[in-house]
Amino acid sequence: MDMTSLPQPGAKKLGLVIDLDICVGCHACAVACKEWNTSAYGAPLSDQDPYGGQPEGTWLNRIHSYEVKPEGEPAQLVHFPRSCLHCEDAPCVTVCPTGASYKRGEDGIVLVDESMCMGCGLCAWACPYGAREMDMAEGVMKKCTLCVDRIYNENLPEEDREPACVRTCPAKARHFGDLGDPDSAVSRMVAERDGYDLMPDQATKPVNKYLPPRPKTGCDNGAAPDNLAQLATVEPSGLLGWVDKALAMLE
Amino acid sequence: MHPAVSLLLFTTLSGAGFGLIAWTGLGFGPTGTWFAWLDAFVAGLLVTAGLSASAMHLRRPDRAWRAFSQWRSSWLSREAVLAAATSAVFGAYALIWIFTGARLLPLGIIAALLSAITVYATSMIYTQLRTVPRWATPLTPAVFLAFAAAGGALVLSVLEGGRSSPIAAIALVALVLAWIVKVAWWQRAMKTTRASAGASPEQATGLGNIGAVSRFELPHTGSNYLLREMVFQVARRRARAVTRLAVLFGALVPAVLLLIFLSFAPSPALPVLALVSHFAGLLCERWLFFAEAEHAVGAYYGAR
């Protein structure tokens, strides 16, 4: 058996498309992920010192926020969810010495067989995206399963057969689908919006794509006032205007 | 990267052990049966101690046996398989030596070659990681191999106990060569940034075409596995001092001691002191190897 070698790439490449133009940074996806995955596939996602002074725990999805400063223009705030990208050339899989890490040929999902993981942590070192976190209670590596136990689960209503993060996102910034099918909704979205790979130079060929923030308009065309404080200065009229002028004479 | 003590001991002890096996297999050292016992015992001790230390790094060491299964794709698995194969071949070599007094050179050469390949596999565990640009260079295997050769020769010259054979001179030459390679490694490391491996914050987020990217808010208020394991920063600011210690104890002191030993004072204490000093220096070198290495994921955290 040769599990930690990568499979022949299949036609089906399930993954996520994350719209950075829409994400509001509410962390609901991370919470929904933790909730589903702590009671689903594999060991629970443990917390250490959850009510103490130094709480931390295992999460499969982390939401960063960045300030992006264009030259000579106001800064933008971009919320940035970070999770496993289910790479086609997944370095986390090939480094695994035990056969615990594997990539499925049939749909491209990267998984960990936790009963085989010896907790060496090398896969987490091999991942440039920080997608893998060691569970400190169970001593095995945890990662996004693309909710493999939801997406094919016929016990769930059909609308729930998508990853918990996608299902819960209140802004619809997360989309799930087959990125191997050029006609799928997610593939069309990537084509229309110039979806891109994270750290392409790392040669991991991520399946997940990110949609860039749309260009900002209206800030640099002269229509917007330079000083917003001026807008907030209300010139009083009527009786108040007369009082205001009268008081001004006393100054 | 977090410089776990288990990994410092693993790479240094097993390196010296396989170095000792290699020099022994090539026929260096005395030939007596008593020495065969001593040599095999020390080599076994070093290799076993190194591999045991690496097992301590595992969160589930009860499953370590599974690491022998994925040698087709995984350098860590290859390292495990090769370490076992080298130990088996050298064990056979040592048993024949002990019971018949004969040192079978062909078998010894196989053990030496396997030793070198094992150390190479150990180094490739780190070299293969594109995520850690300081490590991803052919100079890393060169450093590991050169220090294994130097350490092994030093151990063998200690075991010899002051006898006059070429091994102490070989140890000195190997030591000098190892540090030349290491200086070349450091030269490259100083010029290697995360951005050169495509892992600047702009490349990590893909937002660089809008503007300069800096962290605004972290995803979590506490620490996590990623930060502890891959964004290790404790005492990195003391790296220069540790570098000086590494060179002083790892290179200068043992080199001077070996020179004195070789030129006018063949006291058996000198190689012992050289070895102790070298090992302390090597631990500093290995600490820096991990502690100074920046991982791509740090770009997401706006941290080194």
XYZ file of N, CA and C in Angstrom, chain A residues 1-5 20 27 55-57 62-71 76-78 80 82 89 91 94-99 114-122 124-134 136 138-141 196-204 213, chain B residues 1-2 7 57-61 63-70 72-77 125-126 128-132 135 195 197-200 203-207 210-226 228-230 290 295-297 299-302:
408
model
N 0.846 -1.198 0.000
C 0.000 0.000 0.000
C 0.882 1.249 0.000
N 0.403 2.258 -0.625
C 1.236 3.446 -0.832
C 0.396 4.695 -0.597
N -0.144 4.780 0.618
C -1.171 5.792 0.841
C -0.660 7.217 0.758
N 0.546 7.457 1.252
C 0.965 8.850 1.314
C 1.571 9.345 0.011
N 1.622 8.475 -1.002
C 1.864 9.017 -2.328
C 0.553 9.629 -2.797
N -13.257 37.299 -0.642
C -12.694 38.275 0.292
C -13.383 39.644 0.164
N -16.398 35.378 12.044
C -15.916 34.137 12.650
C -17.007 33.073 12.800
N -6.319 30.363 27.506
C -7.106 29.399 26.742
C -6.586 29.232 25.323
N -6.601 27.995 24.840
C -6.309 27.744 23.436
C -6.911 26.402 23.054
N -6.957 26.137 21.787
C -7.553 24.882 21.374
C -7.304 24.596 19.910
N -9.323 29.481 10.706
C -8.914 30.664 11.477
C -9.167 31.893 10.620
N -9.691 32.941 11.232
C -10.060 34.131 10.467
C -9.122 35.282 10.819
N -8.269 35.631 9.862
C -7.348 36.753 10.049
C -7.995 38.036 9.521
N -7.471 39.168 9.970
C -7.878 40.450 9.384
C -6.607 41.229 9.037
N -6.584 41.751 7.813
C -5.389 42.468 7.346
C -5.738 43.887 6.943
N -4.784 44.761 7.183
C -4.866 46.099 6.620
C -4.076 46.085 5.316
N -4.735 46.477 4.245
C -4.064 46.532 2.950
C -4.018 47.993 2.520
N -2.814 48.489 2.322
C -2.632 49.925 2.092
C -2.157 50.172 0.664
N -3.085 50.618 -0.210
C -2.626 50.995 -1.551
C -1.840 52.298 -1.468
N -0.936 52.478 -2.437
C -0.096 53.679 -2.483
C -0.974 54.925 -2.604
N -7.471 49.562 3.310
C -8.654 48.711 3.295
C -8.483 47.635 4.348
N -9.605 47.210 4.899
C -9.586 46.117 5.859
C -10.115 44.874 5.151
N -9.324 43.812 5.145
C -9.733 42.576 4.467
C -9.737 41.437 5.477
N -9.920 37.506 6.304
C -9.267 36.463 5.526
C -9.374 35.107 6.239
N -8.768 31.285 6.820
C -7.644 30.425 6.420
C -7.920 28.994 6.896
N -1.038 19.042 -5.142
C 0.297 18.555 -4.787
C 0.503 18.797 -3.297
N 1.925 18.739 0.032
C 3.175 18.289 0.649
C 2.941 17.607 1.995
N 2.650 13.723 1.299
C 3.817 12.923 0.924
C 4.856 12.827 2.041
N 4.871 13.787 2.967
C 5.861 13.695 4.046
C 5.439 12.702 5.129
N 4.170 12.336 5.149
C 3.650 11.504 6.259
C 4.322 10.139 6.283
N 4.972 9.798 7.416
C 5.702 8.525 7.470
C 4.819 7.311 7.776
N 3.613 7.532 8.273
C 2.825 6.394 8.755
C 1.708 5.975 7.813
N 1.382 6.802 6.833
C 0.235 6.493 5.986
C -1.060 7.075 6.527
N -6.928 9.103 11.733
C -6.365 9.386 13.061
C -5.901 8.142 13.796
N -6.386 6.971 13.401
C -5.959 5.747 14.083
C -4.540 5.369 13.674
N -4.007 6.001 12.611
C -2.650 5.686 12.155
C -1.659 6.795 12.454
N -2.137 7.949 12.910
C -1.265 9.112 13.122
C -0.448 8.927 14.398
N 0.891 9.140 14.310
C 1.730 9.011 15.506
C 2.071 10.378 16.102
N 1.490 11.431 15.539
C 1.655 12.753 16.137
C 3.056 13.319 16.014
N 3.710 13.092 14.873
C 5.067 13.630 14.719
C 5.033 15.099 14.320
N 3.944 15.526 13.680
C 3.797 16.939 13.342
C 4.478 17.365 12.050
N 5.103 16.432 11.325
C 5.842 16.839 10.129
C 4.912 17.385 9.049
N 2.294 19.207 9.482
C 2.002 20.609 9.790
C 3.177 21.488 9.383
N 4.391 20.967 9.529
C 5.583 21.705 9.095
C 5.600 21.853 7.578
N 5.083 20.851 6.885
C 5.147 20.858 5.421
C 4.094 21.759 4.806
N 3.069 22.114 5.580
C 1.971 22.925 5.038
C 2.299 24.405 5.161
N 2.347 25.149 4.029
C 2.650 26.578 4.142
C 1.479 27.396 4.684
N 0.299 26.802 4.710
C -0.915 27.557 5.043
C -1.340 27.418 6.497
N -0.615 26.652 7.290
C -1.002 26.484 8.686
C -2.350 25.806 8.828
N -2.630 24.885 7.908
C -3.968 24.283 7.889
C -4.112 23.136 8.886
N -2.981 22.663 9.405
C -3.047 21.494 10.286
C -2.653 21.884 11.696
N -3.431 21.425 12.645
C -3.119 21.688 14.051
C -3.161 20.376 14.820
N -2.143 20.180 15.645
C -2.095 18.994 16.498
C -3.132 19.131 17.594
N -3.960 18.594 21.159
C -3.071 18.359 22.293
C -3.644 17.336 23.266
N -5.607 14.562 22.149
C -5.616 13.258 21.478
C -4.236 12.892 20.928
N -3.390 13.899 20.707
C -2.054 13.628 20.178
C -2.054 13.221 18.721
N -3.075 13.618 17.982
C -3.112 13.332 16.538
C -3.377 14.631 15.781
N -3.041 14.612 14.484
C -3.165 15.814 13.668
C -4.601 15.995 13.202
N -7.874 33.245 -7.243
C -6.436 32.964 -7.276
C -6.021 31.957 -6.209
N -4.775 31.450 -6.374
C -4.159 30.508 -5.433
C -3.356 31.290 -4.394
N -3.307 30.775 -3.178
C -2.416 31.355 -2.161
C -1.011 30.787 -2.347
N -0.008 31.653 -2.226
C 1.404 31.258 -2.333
C 1.659 30.279 -3.490
N 1.393 30.709 -4.730
C 1.603 29.785 -5.859
C 3.040 29.278 -5.970
N 4.017 30.077 -5.490
C 5.418 29.654 -5.589
C 5.724 28.443 -4.721
N 4.852 28.138 -3.777
C 5.073 26.950 -2.965
C 4.692 25.675 -3.728
N 4.144 25.846 -4.933
C 3.896 24.727 -5.851
C 3.012 23.634 -5.251
N 2.024 24.045 -4.468
C 1.129 23.062 -3.869
C -0.134 22.850 -4.706
N -10.859 41.195 -3.242
C -11.789 42.305 -3.023
C -11.980 43.070 -4.325
N 11.277 27.868 13.833
C 10.792 26.549 14.217
C 11.212 26.262 15.652
N 10.344 25.500 16.325
C 10.601 25.217 17.731
C 11.759 24.222 17.880
N 14.562 16.703 19.204
C 15.107 16.740 17.848
C 16.584 17.135 17.844
N 9.666 12.802 20.560
C 9.026 13.925 19.887
C 7.601 13.570 19.464
N 7.286 12.291 19.415
C 5.970 11.847 18.946
C 4.942 11.998 20.053
N 3.730 12.387 19.660
C 2.660 12.456 20.645
C 2.039 11.075 20.848
N 2.204 10.185 19.881
C 1.697 8.821 20.015
C 2.807 7.827 19.682
N 3.828 7.721 20.570
C 4.967 6.845 20.244
C 4.571 5.381 20.098
N 2.580 4.279 18.183
C 2.334 4.011 16.766
C 3.583 4.230 15.917
N 4.744 4.381 16.577
C 5.979 4.696 15.837
C 6.299 3.611 14.809
N 5.916 2.362 15.092
C 6.224 1.268 14.155
C 5.631 1.528 12.780
N 4.571 2.316 12.723
C 3.939 2.603 11.431
C 4.843 3.434 10.528
N 5.842 4.082 11.132
C 6.736 4.937 10.347
C 7.608 4.135 9.379
N 7.611 2.801 9.520
C 8.403 1.992 8.583
C 7.657 1.737 7.276
N 6.409 2.211 7.172
C 5.557 1.755 6.066
C 5.609 2.623 4.813
N 5.967 3.906 4.924
C 5.757 4.809 3.782
C 7.063 5.233 3.116
N 8.227 4.755 0.345
C 8.177 5.146 -1.071
C 8.059 6.656 -1.220
N 7.385 7.317 -0.284
C 7.136 8.750 -0.463
C 7.734 9.621 0.632
N 7.947 9.090 1.832
C 8.256 9.939 2.978
C 9.713 9.800 3.414
N 10.418 10.935 3.536
C 11.811 10.898 3.976
C 11.914 10.458 5.431
N 10.930 10.805 6.247
C 10.962 10.373 7.639
C 10.847 8.863 7.737
N 9.977 8.293 6.895
C 9.838 6.839 6.866
C 11.122 6.190 6.351
N 14.555 15.131 5.764
C 13.309 15.418 6.486
C 13.122 16.929 6.569
N 14.223 17.651 6.751
C 14.177 19.103 6.874
C 14.352 19.781 5.515
N 13.523 18.888 2.593
C 12.396 18.787 1.669
C 11.340 19.869 1.896
N 11.396 20.569 3.047
C 10.312 21.481 3.397
C 10.481 22.829 2.697
N 9.719 23.023 1.630
C 9.737 24.329 0.948
C 9.229 25.423 1.871
N 8.455 25.027 2.894
C 7.875 25.986 3.825
C 8.917 26.657 4.704
N 10.111 26.039 4.806
C 11.177 26.590 5.651
C 12.364 26.881 4.735
N 16.077 25.923 5.262
C 16.458 24.505 5.241
C 16.502 23.937 3.824
N 10.130 35.664 1.741
C 9.638 36.163 0.452
C 10.300 35.436 -0.705
N 10.885 32.452 -0.903
C 10.170 31.195 -1.109
C 8.697 31.447 -1.406
N 8.374 32.679 -1.785
C 6.991 32.982 -2.143
C 6.064 33.074 -0.965
N 6.583 33.439 0.204
C 5.758 33.435 1.404
C 5.838 34.757 2.167
N 5.789 35.871 1.445
C 5.633 37.165 2.117
C 4.163 37.316 2.491
N 2.192 37.629 -0.659
C 2.008 36.381 -1.417
C 1.106 35.406 -0.658
N 1.190 35.451 0.680
C 0.399 34.522 1.488
C -1.092 34.824 1.382
N -1.417 36.117 1.286
C -2.823 36.499 1.211
C -3.281 36.729 -0.223
N -2.334 36.904 -1.131
C -2.693 37.223 -2.510
C -3.197 38.647 -2.682
N -2.995 39.480 -1.667
C -3.539 40.841 -1.703
C -2.486 41.877 -2.086
N -3.038 44.898 -4.407
C -3.796 46.066 -3.926
C -2.858 47.016 -3.190
N -2.017 46.442 -2.334
C -1.099 47.288 -1.589
C -0.323 46.469 -0.577
N 0.372 47.187 0.295
C 1.162 46.514 1.323
C 0.220 45.885 2.348
N 0.514 44.635 2.718
C -0.365 43.889 3.611
C 0.266 43.827 5.001
N -0.505 44.250 6.014
C -0.018 44.082 7.380
C -1.160 43.556 8.237
N -0.804 42.857 9.286
C -1.859 42.263 10.104
C -2.619 43.362 10.836
N -3.931 43.181 10.895
C -4.763 44.140 11.621
C -5.234 43.504 12.911
N -5.769 42.291 12.785
C -6.248 41.592 13.969
C -5.916 40.113 13.802
N -5.440 39.495 14.874
C -5.105 38.078 14.809
C -6.379 37.245 14.932
N -6.343 36.006 14.429
C -7.555 35.187 14.470
C -7.910 34.703 15.867
N -6.945 34.728 16.771
C -7.219 34.246 18.123
C -6.394 35.043 19.118
N -6.951 35.170 20.336
C -6.279 35.988 21.337
C -5.176 35.214 22.039
N -5.339 33.898 22.178
C -4.328 33.095 22.845
C -3.305 32.590 21.846
N -2.461 31.671 22.301
C -1.493 31.050 21.402
C -2.169 29.855 20.728
N -1.435 29.162 19.884
C -1.925 27.896 19.344
C -0.738 27.048 18.902
N -1.044 25.862 18.415
C -0.005 24.919 17.988
C 0.912 25.542 16.934
N 0.310 26.252 15.986
C 1.101 26.823 14.890
C 2.130 27.810 15.423
N 3.340 28.088 18.500
C 4.359 27.477 19.353
C 5.364 26.664 18.526
N 4.866 25.989 17.503
C 5.703 25.063 16.748
C 6.499 25.776 15.656
N 5.855 26.762 14.983
C 6.464 27.288 13.761
C 6.793 28.767 13.795
N 17.123 25.148 14.147
C 15.672 25.172 14.323
C 15.179 26.581 14.676
N 9.152 29.858 9.216
C 8.196 29.042 8.468
C 7.223 29.947 7.715
N 6.787 29.474 6.546
C 5.878 30.266 5.705
C 4.653 30.743 6.471
N 4.144 29.927 7.386
C 2.877 30.268 8.037
C 2.995 31.543 8.874
N 3.910 34.245 7.935
C 3.450 35.369 7.117
C 2.002 35.709 7.423
N 1.191 34.691 7.716
C -0.222 34.962 8.017
C -0.373 35.679 9.350
N 0.582 35.405 10.239
C 0.491 36.008 11.567
C 1.274 37.315 11.645
N 1.856 37.725 10.538
C 2.662 38.935 10.561
C 3.802 38.818 11.540
